[in-house]
Coordinates of C-alpha atoms in Angstrom, one line a residue:
M1299 CA 23.8 49.0 10.3
T1300 CA 20.0 48.9 10.3
R1301 CA 20.0 50.9 7.0
V1302 CA 22.5 48.4 5.4
R1303 CA 20.3 45.5 6.5
G1304 CA 17.2 47.1 5.1
I1305 CA 19.0 47.7 1.7
L1306 CA 20.2 44.1 1.7
A1307 CA 16.7 42.8 2.4
L1308 CA 15.4 44.8 -0.5
V1309 CA 18.0 43.5 -2.9
L1310 CA 17.3 39.9 -1.9
A1311 CA 13.6 40.5 -2.4
L1312 CA 14.2 41.8 -5.9
C1313 CA 16.5 38.9 -6.7
A1314 CA 13.6 36.6 -6.0
V1315 CA 11.6 37.8 -8.9
V1316 CA 14.2 39.3 -11.3
V1317 CA 16.5 37.0 -13.4
T1318 CA 19.3 38.5 -15.4
G1319 CA 20.3 37.2 -18.8
C1320 CA 23.5 35.6 -17.5
A1321 CA 21.8 33.8 -14.7
G1322 CA 20.2 30.3 -14.8
F1323 CA 16.6 30.0 -15.7
P1324 CA 14.1 29.4 -12.9
T1325 CA 12.7 25.8 -13.0
S1326 CA 10.4 26.0 -10.0
G1327 CA 6.7 26.7 -10.5
P1328 CA 6.0 25.0 -13.8
P1329 CA 3.1 26.2 -15.9
E1330 CA -0.3 24.8 -14.9
Y1331 CA -2.5 23.2 -17.5
G1332 CA -6.2 22.3 -17.5
L1333 CA -7.2 24.8 -14.9
E1334 CA -10.8 25.8 -13.9
N1335 CA -12.7 28.1 -16.2
G1336 CA -11.5 31.7 -15.8
N1337 CA -8.1 30.7 -14.3
T1338 CA -5.3 31.4 -16.7
G1339 CA -2.6 29.7 -14.7
N1340 CA -0.6 32.9 -14.6
G1341 CA -0.5 33.5 -10.9
S1342 CA 2.7 31.5 -10.3
Q1343 CA 4.7 33.0 -13.1
N1344 CA 5.8 36.2 -11.4
V1345 CA 9.3 36.1 -12.9
V1346 CA 10.9 39.0 -14.7
F1347 CA 13.9 38.4 -17.0
I1348 CA 16.3 41.3 -17.5
P1349 CA 18.6 40.3 -20.4
N1350 CA 22.2 41.5 -20.7
R1351 CA 22.9 44.5 -22.9
P1352 CA 25.6 44.4 -25.6
Q1353 CA 29.1 44.4 -24.2
P1354 CA 31.9 46.5 -25.6
G1355 CA 34.1 44.6 -28.1
A1356 CA 31.5 41.8 -28.6
T1357 CA 32.0 39.6 -31.7
P1358 CA 29.3 39.2 -34.3
Q1359 CA 28.4 35.8 -32.8
Q1360 CA 28.1 37.2 -29.3
I1361 CA 25.9 40.0 -30.6
V1362 CA 23.5 37.5 -32.2
E1363 CA 23.6 35.3 -29.1
G1364 CA 22.7 38.4 -27.0
F1365 CA 19.9 39.4 -29.3
I1366 CA 18.4 35.9 -29.2
D1367 CA 18.6 35.8 -25.4
A1368 CA 17.0 39.3 -25.2
G1369 CA 13.8 37.8 -26.4
S1370 CA 13.2 37.0 -22.7
G1371 CA 12.9 40.7 -21.8
P1372 CA 9.9 42.5 -23.3
G1373 CA 10.3 45.3 -20.7
V1374 CA 7.6 47.3 -19.0
R1375 CA 6.4 48.7 -22.3
G1376 CA 6.5 45.5 -24.2
N1377 CA 8.7 46.9 -26.9
W1378 CA 11.9 44.7 -26.3
A1379 CA 14.1 47.7 -25.7
V1380 CA 17.1 45.7 -24.7
A1381 CA 16.9 43.5 -27.9
R1382 CA 16.8 46.6 -30.0
E1383 CA 20.2 47.6 -28.6
F1384 CA 21.8 44.7 -30.5
L1385 CA 20.4 46.1 -33.8
A1386 CA 21.8 48.8 -36.0
P1387 CA 19.8 52.1 -35.7
S1388 CA 18.0 51.6 -39.0
L1389 CA 16.9 48.1 -38.2
A1390 CA 16.0 49.0 -34.6
E1391 CA 13.3 51.3 -35.9
T1392 CA 11.7 48.7 -38.2
W1393 CA 12.2 45.4 -36.4
N1394 CA 8.8 44.0 -35.3
P1395 CA 9.0 41.8 -32.2
D1396 CA 5.3 41.3 -32.2
A1397 CA 5.5 39.3 -35.5
G1398 CA 5.7 36.1 -33.5
V1399 CA 7.7 33.8 -31.2
I1400 CA 9.9 30.8 -31.9
V1401 CA 9.8 28.5 -28.9
D1402 CA 12.9 26.4 -28.9
E1403 CA 15.3 24.4 -26.8
R1404 CA 18.0 26.6 -25.5
A1405 CA 20.5 23.7 -25.1
E1406 CA 20.2 23.0 -28.8
R1407 CA 21.0 26.5 -30.0
D1408 CA 24.0 26.7 -32.4
Y1409 CA 25.8 29.8 -33.7
V1410 CA 28.3 29.7 -36.6
E1411 CA 30.1 32.7 -38.2
T1412 CA 30.1 31.7 -41.9
G1413 CA 31.7 34.9 -43.2
E1414 CA 32.6 38.4 -42.2
G1415 CA 29.5 39.9 -40.5
I1416 CA 27.4 36.7 -41.3
V1417 CA 26.1 34.5 -38.5
D1418 CA 24.0 31.4 -39.0
F1419 CA 21.7 30.4 -36.1
A1420 CA 20.0 27.0 -35.7
S1421 CA 17.8 25.6 -33.0
E1422 CA 15.2 22.9 -32.4
V1423 CA 11.7 24.5 -32.6
A1424 CA 9.2 23.2 -30.1
G1425 CA 6.4 25.6 -31.1
T1426 CA 5.5 28.9 -32.6
V1427 CA 3.3 31.8 -31.8
D1428 CA 2.0 34.0 -34.7
D1429 CA 1.2 37.7 -34.7
S1430 CA -2.3 37.0 -33.3
G1431 CA -1.0 35.1 -30.3
A1432 CA -2.0 31.7 -31.5
Y1433 CA 0.4 28.8 -30.4
Q1434 CA 1.2 25.9 -32.7
R1435 CA 3.4 22.9 -31.7
A1436 CA 6.2 22.1 -34.0
D1437 CA 7.3 18.6 -32.9
L1438 CA 11.0 19.7 -32.4
S1439 CA 11.6 20.5 -36.0
P1440 CA 14.9 22.1 -37.0
G1441 CA 15.0 25.9 -37.7
N1442 CA 17.7 27.9 -39.4
W1443 CA 18.1 31.7 -39.7
T1444 CA 20.9 34.0 -41.0
F1445 CA 21.9 37.3 -39.5
E1446 CA 23.9 40.0 -41.1
L1447 CA 26.0 42.5 -39.1
A1448 CA 28.1 45.5 -39.7
Q1449 CA 30.5 47.5 -37.7
Q1450 CA 29.2 50.9 -36.6
D1451 CA 31.0 54.2 -36.4
D1452 CA 32.2 53.4 -32.9
G1453 CA 33.6 50.1 -34.1
E1454 CA 31.0 47.9 -32.4
W1455 CA 29.2 45.2 -34.4
R1456 CA 25.4 45.5 -34.7
I1457 CA 22.8 43.5 -36.6
T1458 CA 21.6 45.0 -39.9
E1459 CA 19.4 42.1 -41.1
A1460 CA 17.3 39.9 -38.8
P1461 CA 13.9 38.2 -38.9
D1462 CA 11.0 39.8 -37.1
G1463 CA 9.8 38.2 -33.9
V1464 CA 11.6 36.8 -30.9
W1465 CA 13.0 33.5 -29.6
L1466 CA 12.3 32.0 -26.3
D1467 CA 13.4 28.8 -24.6
E1468 CA 10.4 26.5 -23.9
A1469 CA 11.0 26.8 -20.1
Q1470 CA 11.0 30.6 -20.3
F1471 CA 8.0 30.9 -22.7
P1472 CA 5.2 30.5 -20.2
Q1473 CA 6.9 32.9 -17.8
V1474 CA 7.4 35.7 -20.4
F1475 CA 4.1 35.1 -22.3
H1476 CA 0.9 34.1 -20.5
R1477 CA -2.2 32.5 -22.0
Y1478 CA -5.4 34.4 -22.4
P1479 CA -8.7 33.2 -23.9
L1480 CA -10.3 35.2 -26.7
M1481 CA -14.0 34.7 -26.3
Y1482 CA -16.3 34.1 -29.2
F1483 CA -20.0 32.9 -29.4
D1484 CA -21.2 29.5 -30.6
P1485 CA -23.6 29.9 -33.5
S1486 CA -26.6 29.8 -31.2
Y1487 CA -25.2 32.6 -29.0
Q1488 CA -25.9 30.5 -25.9
Y1489 CA -22.2 29.8 -25.1
L1490 CA -18.9 31.6 -25.0
V1491 CA -16.2 29.7 -26.7
P1492 CA -12.5 30.4 -25.7
D1493 CA -9.7 30.5 -28.2
V1494 CA -6.4 30.5 -26.3
R1495 CA -3.8 33.1 -27.3
W1496 CA -0.4 34.0 -25.8
F1497 CA 0.7 37.6 -25.1
P1498 CA 3.4 39.3 -22.9
V1499 CA 1.8 40.2 -19.6
T1500 CA 3.2 43.8 -19.8
K1501 CA 0.7 44.6 -22.6
A1502 CA -1.8 41.8 -22.3
A1503 CA -5.0 43.9 -22.2
G1504 CA -4.2 45.8 -25.4
S1505 CA -3.1 42.7 -27.2
I1506 CA -6.2 40.8 -26.2
A1507 CA -8.6 43.5 -27.5
L1508 CA -6.6 44.1 -30.7
A1509 CA -6.6 40.3 -31.5
L1510 CA -10.3 39.9 -30.7
V1511 CA -11.6 42.8 -32.6
N1512 CA -9.0 43.5 -35.4
K1513 CA -7.6 40.1 -36.3
P1514 CA -9.3 37.2 -37.9
K1515 CA -10.5 34.2 -36.0
S1516 CA -8.2 31.1 -35.8
E1517 CA -8.5 29.2 -39.1
W1518 CA -9.3 25.9 -37.5
L1519 CA -12.2 27.5 -35.5
A1520 CA -13.3 30.3 -37.8
E1521 CA -16.4 28.6 -39.3
S1522 CA -17.6 27.1 -35.9
V1523 CA -17.9 30.3 -33.9
E1524 CA -19.4 33.8 -34.2
T1525 CA -18.2 37.3 -33.3
A1526 CA -20.5 40.2 -32.6
F1527 CA -17.9 42.7 -34.0
P1528 CA -18.9 43.6 -37.6
D1529 CA -16.5 44.2 -40.4
G1530 CA -15.2 47.8 -40.3
V1531 CA -15.0 48.0 -36.5
S1532 CA -11.5 48.3 -35.0
A1533 CA -10.1 48.5 -31.5
V1534 CA -7.7 51.3 -31.0
T1535 CA -6.6 51.4 -27.4
V1536 CA -7.3 49.9 -24.0
V1537 CA -6.8 52.4 -21.2
P1538 CA -7.5 51.8 -17.5
T1539 CA -9.9 54.4 -16.0
A1540 CA -9.7 56.0 -12.6
E1541 CA -12.0 53.3 -11.3
E1542 CA -10.0 50.1 -10.3
G1543 CA -10.6 47.2 -12.6
V1544 CA -12.4 49.2 -15.3
S1545 CA -10.9 49.8 -18.7
D1546 CA -11.9 52.0 -21.6
V1547 CA -11.8 50.2 -25.0
A1548 CA -11.7 52.8 -27.8
L1549 CA -13.4 51.5 -31.0
T1550 CA -13.7 53.1 -34.4
G1551 CA -15.9 52.5 -37.4
E1552 CA -19.4 53.6 -38.6
A1553 CA -20.6 50.0 -38.2
M1554 CA -20.2 50.4 -34.5
L1555 CA -22.6 53.2 -34.2
A1556 CA -25.1 51.4 -36.5
A1557 CA -25.0 48.2 -34.6
S1558 CA -28.1 46.9 -32.9
S1559 CA -28.6 46.8 -29.2
D1560 CA -28.1 43.0 -29.1
A1561 CA -24.9 43.3 -31.1
R1562 CA -23.5 46.0 -28.8
N1563 CA -24.3 43.9 -25.8
R1564 CA -22.6 40.8 -27.3
M1565 CA -19.5 42.9 -28.2
L1566 CA -19.3 44.1 -24.6
T1567 CA -19.7 40.5 -23.3
Q1568 CA -16.8 39.3 -25.6
L1569 CA -14.6 42.1 -24.5
E1570 CA -15.3 41.8 -20.7
E1571 CA -14.9 38.0 -20.7
S1572 CA -11.7 38.1 -22.8
L1573 CA -10.1 40.8 -20.7
R1574 CA -11.1 39.3 -17.4
A1575 CA -7.9 37.1 -17.4
A1576 CA -5.8 40.3 -17.8
G1577 CA -7.3 41.8 -14.6
V1578 CA -10.1 43.8 -16.2
A1579 CA -13.4 43.4 -14.4
E1580 CA -15.5 45.9 -16.4
V1581 CA -15.2 47.4 -19.9
V1582 CA -16.6 50.7 -21.1
M1583 CA -16.7 50.8 -25.0
T1584 CA -16.2 54.2 -26.5
V1585 CA -16.3 55.8 -30.0
D1586 CA -14.7 59.2 -30.3
S1587 CA -14.5 59.3 -26.5
A1588 CA -18.3 58.9 -26.2
P1589 CA -19.4 55.8 -24.1
I1590 CA -21.5 53.2 -26.0
D1591 CA -24.6 52.1 -24.1
A1592 CA -24.4 48.3 -23.6
E1593 CA -24.9 45.6 -21.0
P1594 CA -23.3 42.1 -20.8
V1595 CA -25.6 39.3 -21.9
A1596 CA -26.2 36.1 -20.0
V1597 CA -24.5 33.0 -21.4
R1598 CA -24.8 29.3 -20.6
S1599 CA -22.1 27.8 -18.4
T1600 CA -20.0 24.8 -19.3
R1601 CA -19.3 23.9 -15.7
V1602 CA -20.5 20.5 -14.4
P1603 CA -21.1 19.3 -10.8
A1604 CA -17.9 18.3 -9.0
T1605 CA -19.3 15.0 -8.0
P1606 CA -18.6 12.0 -10.3
L1607 CA -21.4 10.5 -12.4
V1608 CA -21.2 6.7 -12.2
L1609 CA -22.9 3.4 -12.6
T1610 CA -22.6 1.0 -9.6
E1611 CA -24.5 -1.9 -8.2
A1612 CA -26.6 0.7 -6.4
G1613 CA -27.6 2.4 -9.6
F1614 CA -26.7 5.3 -11.9
G1615 CA -26.2 8.8 -10.6
F1616 CA -24.0 11.3 -8.8
L1617 CA -21.7 9.7 -6.3
T1618 CA -21.7 11.5 -2.9
G1619 CA -19.8 9.6 -0.3
D1620 CA -21.4 6.1 -0.5
E1621 CA -24.7 7.4 -1.8
I1622 CA -26.0 7.6 -5.4
D1623 CA -28.1 10.6 -6.2
K1624 CA -30.1 9.4 -9.2
I1625 CA -31.3 11.5 -12.2
P1626 CA -35.1 11.2 -12.5
G1627 CA -36.1 9.0 -15.4
L1628 CA -32.6 8.8 -17.0
S1629 CA -31.0 6.8 -14.2
A1630 CA -33.6 4.0 -14.7
A1631 CA -33.0 4.0 -18.4
V1632 CA -29.2 3.7 -17.9
E1633 CA -29.6 1.0 -15.4
A1634 CA -31.9 -1.0 -17.6
A1635 CA -29.5 -0.8 -20.6
S1636 CA -26.4 -1.9 -18.6
P1637 CA -24.1 0.1 -20.9
L1638 CA -20.3 0.0 -21.2
S1639 CA -20.1 3.8 -21.6
V1640 CA -22.4 6.7 -20.9
Q1641 CA -22.4 10.4 -21.8
V1642 CA -25.2 12.5 -20.4
G1643 CA -26.6 15.6 -22.2
A1644 CA -26.6 19.0 -20.6
E1645 CA -30.3 18.8 -19.7
R1646 CA -29.9 15.3 -18.3
D1647 CA -32.9 14.1 -20.3
L1648 CA -30.9 12.3 -22.9
A1649 CA -27.7 10.2 -23.0
A1650 CA -25.5 8.5 -25.5
A1651 CA -24.4 5.0 -24.6
R1652 CA -22.5 2.0 -26.0
L1653 CA -24.0 -1.3 -25.1
A1654 CA -22.3 -4.6 -24.4
S1655 CA -23.4 -5.7 -27.9
G1656 CA -21.3 -2.9 -29.3
A1657 CA -24.3 -0.9 -30.5
V1658 CA -24.6 2.8 -29.9
V1659 CA -28.0 4.0 -28.5
R1660 CA -29.7 7.1 -27.3
L1661 CA -31.3 6.8 -23.8
N1662 CA -34.3 8.9 -22.8
S1663 CA -35.5 10.1 -19.4
A1664 CA -39.0 9.5 -20.6
G1665 CA -38.5 5.8 -19.9
T1666 CA -38.8 4.5 -23.4
E1667 CA -36.7 1.7 -24.8
P1668 CA -33.2 2.5 -25.9
E1669 CA -33.2 4.1 -29.4
V1670 CA -30.7 2.0 -31.4
L1671 CA -28.7 4.3 -33.6
D1672 CA -25.5 2.6 -34.9
T1673 CA -24.8 -1.1 -35.1
R1674 CA -21.6 -1.0 -37.2
P1675 CA -18.8 -3.2 -35.8
G1676 CA -16.0 -1.7 -33.6
L1677 CA -17.6 1.6 -32.6
V1678 CA -15.8 3.9 -30.2
D1679 CA -17.7 5.4 -27.3
P1680 CA -20.3 7.9 -28.6
V1681 CA -20.8 11.5 -27.6
I1682 CA -23.8 13.7 -27.4
D1683 CA -24.0 17.5 -28.1
P1684 CA -26.2 20.3 -26.6
Y1685 CA -28.9 19.6 -29.2
G1686 CA -29.3 15.9 -28.4
V1687 CA -27.4 14.8 -31.5
V1688 CA -25.4 11.6 -30.9
W1689 CA -22.1 11.2 -32.7
S1690 CA -20.7 7.7 -33.6
V1691 CA -17.7 6.4 -35.6
P1692 CA -16.1 3.0 -36.1
Q1693 CA -12.6 2.6 -34.8
D1694 CA -11.1 1.4 -38.1
D1695 CA -12.8 4.1 -40.3
P1696 CA -12.4 7.6 -38.9
A1697 CA -13.9 9.2 -42.0
A1698 CA -17.2 7.4 -41.4
L1699 CA -18.3 9.8 -38.7
R1700 CA -22.1 10.0 -38.3
A1701 CA -24.5 12.3 -36.4
Y1702 CA -27.9 11.0 -35.3
L1703 CA -30.4 13.8 -34.9
P1704 CA -33.3 13.6 -32.5
N1705 CA -35.8 13.7 -35.4
G1706 CA -34.3 10.5 -36.8
D1707 CA -32.2 12.0 -39.5
V1708 CA -28.7 10.6 -40.0
I1709 CA -25.9 12.9 -41.2
E1710 CA -22.7 11.7 -42.7
V1711 CA -20.3 14.3 -41.3
A1712 CA -17.9 15.3 -44.0
E1713 CA -14.1 15.9 -43.8
A1714 CA -13.7 13.8 -40.7
W1715 CA -10.0 12.8 -40.3
G1716 CA -9.8 11.6 -43.9
E1717 CA -6.1 10.7 -43.6
G1718 CA -6.6 8.7 -40.4
T1719 CA -6.4 4.9 -40.4
A1720 CA -7.9 4.4 -37.0
I1721 CA -9.6 6.4 -34.3
A1722 CA -9.3 5.4 -30.6
G1723 CA -11.6 7.9 -29.0
M1724 CA -13.3 11.3 -29.4
A1725 CA -14.9 14.0 -27.2
L1726 CA -17.1 16.9 -28.0
S1727 CA -16.7 20.2 -26.2
R1728 CA -19.7 21.0 -24.0
D1729 CA -20.6 24.0 -26.2
G1730 CA -20.8 21.7 -29.2
T1731 CA -18.2 23.7 -31.3
R1732 CA -15.1 21.5 -31.1
L1733 CA -14.4 17.8 -31.5
A1734 CA -11.2 16.3 -30.1
A1735 CA -10.0 12.9 -31.1
L1736 CA -7.0 10.5 -30.9
V1737 CA -6.4 9.4 -34.5
S1738 CA -3.7 7.1 -35.9
A1739 CA -2.1 7.9 -39.3
G1740 CA 1.4 7.3 -40.7
G1741 CA 2.4 5.0 -37.9
R1742 CA 1.7 7.3 -35.0
S1743 CA -1.3 8.5 -32.9
V1744 CA -2.0 12.2 -32.7
V1745 CA -4.4 14.1 -30.4
S1746 CA -6.2 16.7 -32.6
V1747 CA -9.1 19.1 -32.4
A1748 CA -11.4 20.4 -35.2
G1749 CA -14.2 22.9 -35.3
V1750 CA -17.8 21.6 -35.8
I1751 CA -19.6 23.3 -38.7
R1752 CA -23.3 23.1 -38.6
D1753 CA -26.5 23.9 -40.5
D1754 CA -28.7 25.0 -37.7
I1755 CA -28.3 22.1 -35.2
A1756 CA -27.2 19.5 -37.8
P1757 CA -23.4 18.9 -38.0
V1758 CA -22.4 19.2 -41.7
R1759 CA -18.6 18.8 -41.6
L1760 CA -15.5 19.3 -39.5
G1761 CA -13.2 22.2 -40.1
P1762 CA -9.4 21.9 -40.5
S1763 CA -7.9 19.9 -37.6
M1764 CA -5.2 21.3 -35.3
Q1765 CA -2.6 18.9 -33.9
L1766 CA -2.3 19.1 -30.2
A1767 CA 0.0 16.3 -29.1
V1768 CA 1.6 13.1 -30.3
A1769 CA 0.5 10.1 -28.2
G1770 CA 3.0 7.6 -29.5
G1771 CA 2.8 4.9 -32.1
A1772 CA -0.3 3.6 -33.8
V1773 CA -2.0 2.6 -30.5
I1774 CA -0.5 -0.9 -30.7
G1775 CA -0.5 -2.8 -27.4
V1776 CA -2.7 -0.2 -25.7
T1777 CA -5.7 -1.9 -24.0
R1778 CA -7.7 1.2 -22.9
I1779 CA -8.0 4.6 -24.4
G1780 CA -10.2 7.5 -23.4
V1781 CA -10.7 11.2 -24.5
T1782 CA -12.5 13.8 -22.5
W1783 CA -12.8 17.6 -22.2
I1784 CA -11.4 18.5 -18.8
D1785 CA -13.0 22.0 -19.0
D1786 CA -13.8 24.5 -21.7
V1787 CA -10.2 24.8 -22.9
S1788 CA -8.5 21.5 -22.0
V1789 CA -8.6 18.0 -23.3
G1790 CA -7.6 14.9 -21.3
V1791 CA -6.4 11.7 -23.0
L1792 CA -5.8 8.3 -21.3
T1793 CA -3.7 5.6 -22.8
S1794 CA -3.3 2.5 -20.7
G1795 CA -1.3 -0.7 -21.4
A1796 CA -1.9 -4.1 -19.7
D1797 CA 1.4 -4.1 -17.7
A1798 CA 2.7 -0.6 -17.9
D1799 CA 1.8 2.6 -16.1
S1800 CA -1.1 4.5 -17.7
T1801 CA -0.3 7.8 -19.4
V1802 CA -2.5 10.9 -19.1
I1803 CA -2.1 13.8 -21.5
E1804 CA -3.5 17.1 -20.1
Q1805 CA -3.7 19.4 -23.1
V1806 CA -4.9 23.0 -23.2
V1807 CA -6.0 23.7 -26.8
G1808 CA -3.5 26.2 -28.1
A1809 CA -0.7 25.5 -25.5
P1810 CA 2.2 23.2 -24.8
T1811 CA 1.4 19.7 -23.7
S1812 CA 1.6 18.3 -20.2
T1813 CA 1.9 14.5 -19.6
S1814 CA 1.8 12.5 -16.4
T1815 CA 1.6 8.9 -15.4
A1816 CA -1.1 7.0 -13.4
P1817 CA -1.2 3.5 -12.0
S1818 CA -1.5 0.7 -14.6
G1819 CA -4.9 -0.8 -15.5
M1820 CA -6.8 2.5 -15.9
A1821 CA -9.9 1.9 -18.1
S1822 CA -11.6 5.3 -18.6
I1823 CA -11.3 9.0 -18.0
A1824 CA -13.8 11.8 -17.3
G1825 CA -13.4 15.5 -17.0
G1826 CA -15.2 17.9 -14.7
S1827 CA -14.7 21.7 -14.3
G1828 CA -10.9 21.7 -14.2
I1829 CA -7.9 19.5 -13.6
S1830 CA -8.8 19.0 -9.9
S1831 CA -11.9 17.1 -11.0
L1832 CA -10.3 14.9 -13.6
R1833 CA -11.0 11.3 -12.8
L1834 CA -9.9 7.8 -13.8
R1835 CA -11.6 4.5 -13.4
A1836 CA -9.5 1.3 -13.1
E1837 CA -10.4 -2.0 -14.6
D1838 CA -11.1 -3.3 -11.1
G1839 CA -13.7 -0.5 -10.5
T1840 CA -11.6 1.8 -8.4
L1841 CA -12.1 5.5 -9.0
Y1842 CA -9.1 7.8 -8.9
V1843 CA -8.8 11.6 -8.7
K1844 CA -5.7 13.7 -9.2
R1845 CA -4.3 15.3 -6.0
G1846 CA -1.3 17.4 -6.8
T1847 CA 0.9 15.3 -9.0
S1848 CA -0.4 11.9 -7.9
W1849 CA -3.6 9.9 -8.4
Q1850 CA -5.5 8.9 -5.3
P1851 CA -8.2 6.2 -5.0
T1852 CA -11.5 7.7 -3.8
A1853 CA -14.1 5.0 -4.3
T1854 CA -14.6 1.3 -5.4
G1855 CA -17.2 -0.7 -7.2
I1856 CA -17.6 1.7 -10.1
G1857 CA -18.9 -0.1 -13.2
V1858 CA -19.0 2.9 -15.5
L1859 CA -17.5 6.3 -15.2
A1860 CA -19.8 8.6 -17.2
T1861 CA -19.1 12.0 -18.6
Q1862 CA -21.3 15.1 -18.3
Q1863 CA -21.9 17.5 -21.1
G1864 CA -23.0 20.4 -18.9
A1865 CA -25.7 21.1 -16.3
P1866 CA -29.4 22.1 -16.7
Q1867 CA -30.1 25.8 -17.0

């Protein structure tokens, strides 16, 4: 009896983490968004799907259904062995599951046999993942595919023509594929810039290295970041060594051996920081099995203090309990200006602010008068980048984006949301490489992000924009809007009506969207170093912080909730 109980306990334990293709999909433990730097949010997704294999006598439609469902099971080797069983032998050898992922709604899948051995499949596409792991939302657009089948020598139907790639229900997707950041450098090589990709966890390390080294940068970000890997260098394999947490990344190419010491150190840094989310703590780069001498380089952090930065009757500074910890010089400048919005630069010597008059100014810790930069009507809250450049744009003219350099030069930033009819808010990533905005066009408002392309420190233009989320109509009837970077990969957007609950979008750039509600009357939003430090300020001056799924008041009397663009080195 003891032996039987032990076996039963083992079976129950396995059932907790293994889901067969015929069982319902787990809905507990939803994917987490906007997590602290270095946290991929994958820890709660320990679910393994084991799809059903082809059944004897299955019809062509049932074979196609089984093949689509088998997209949930990459298997321990990541080669989708079960899915290949639905294919004729010739196709099983050539079918490429790594070509991409169609993320759809399982309830909307439709199968129709249109002829002998012909099955049409349709579904509502929520997003796609390409062969480099990049996710793109699809706004529930219809998709249609045709499968051809033939009876084999044993009389069973198998697929002879099928698209490459796999299909996953949007609830399954973040459980089968996890998100990992590919790390690039900003043009100054001070910061690491993450580009989120999605790979099956069973072969994450190899997929990360191959995408980072062998594949091109994402189109929208390509001109805004740098990679240390020169043309001609390729990653071949990623193999764990005998030492726990250490992996050998095999590289090829003469350019690798000719690279400078600085370049090799930067390559190692990109690999180690990209692979860290896959459980690799240390990387050894090799060429022809010979280790390459390299050391990780120091990079500047994008983390900010956990304490909120606010303006109250007691002054401007970091709020700790009931006390205000002021910033030498800059706090006095902010207090004297009495602004409506403030964004403090990384060194805390400069700030961008919008005054009650509507003008955008640059404030200085040296105690000088506010430097008036932009007096155009209807300006949105300005932002400041790591170089002290202040960005400003009118709400009714998104294309009229300007950058005000510390030396007094004014840059008309080209290719800034040319199709937009209005912009409600913008936020610059703390590394200065990405600009997020809520822009209206064609009767709806869209959260998008674009790379910043610079000539030295001067912004020249924006790269192609990537749509992140739809925030509703053309921001009609919305009284308060705010955009902020929650951390180095996540954007937060607040829309708040006069009488309705406020809406908060928490958007990882390159991932599905998460939306929550907050009490009505929210006026501004500010990020920190993760979703746990995201804060809202209400019109009555109450400060809220997110605790779990709800917003809890933590302070009162807040006149301005400021944003921080980093911390001093």
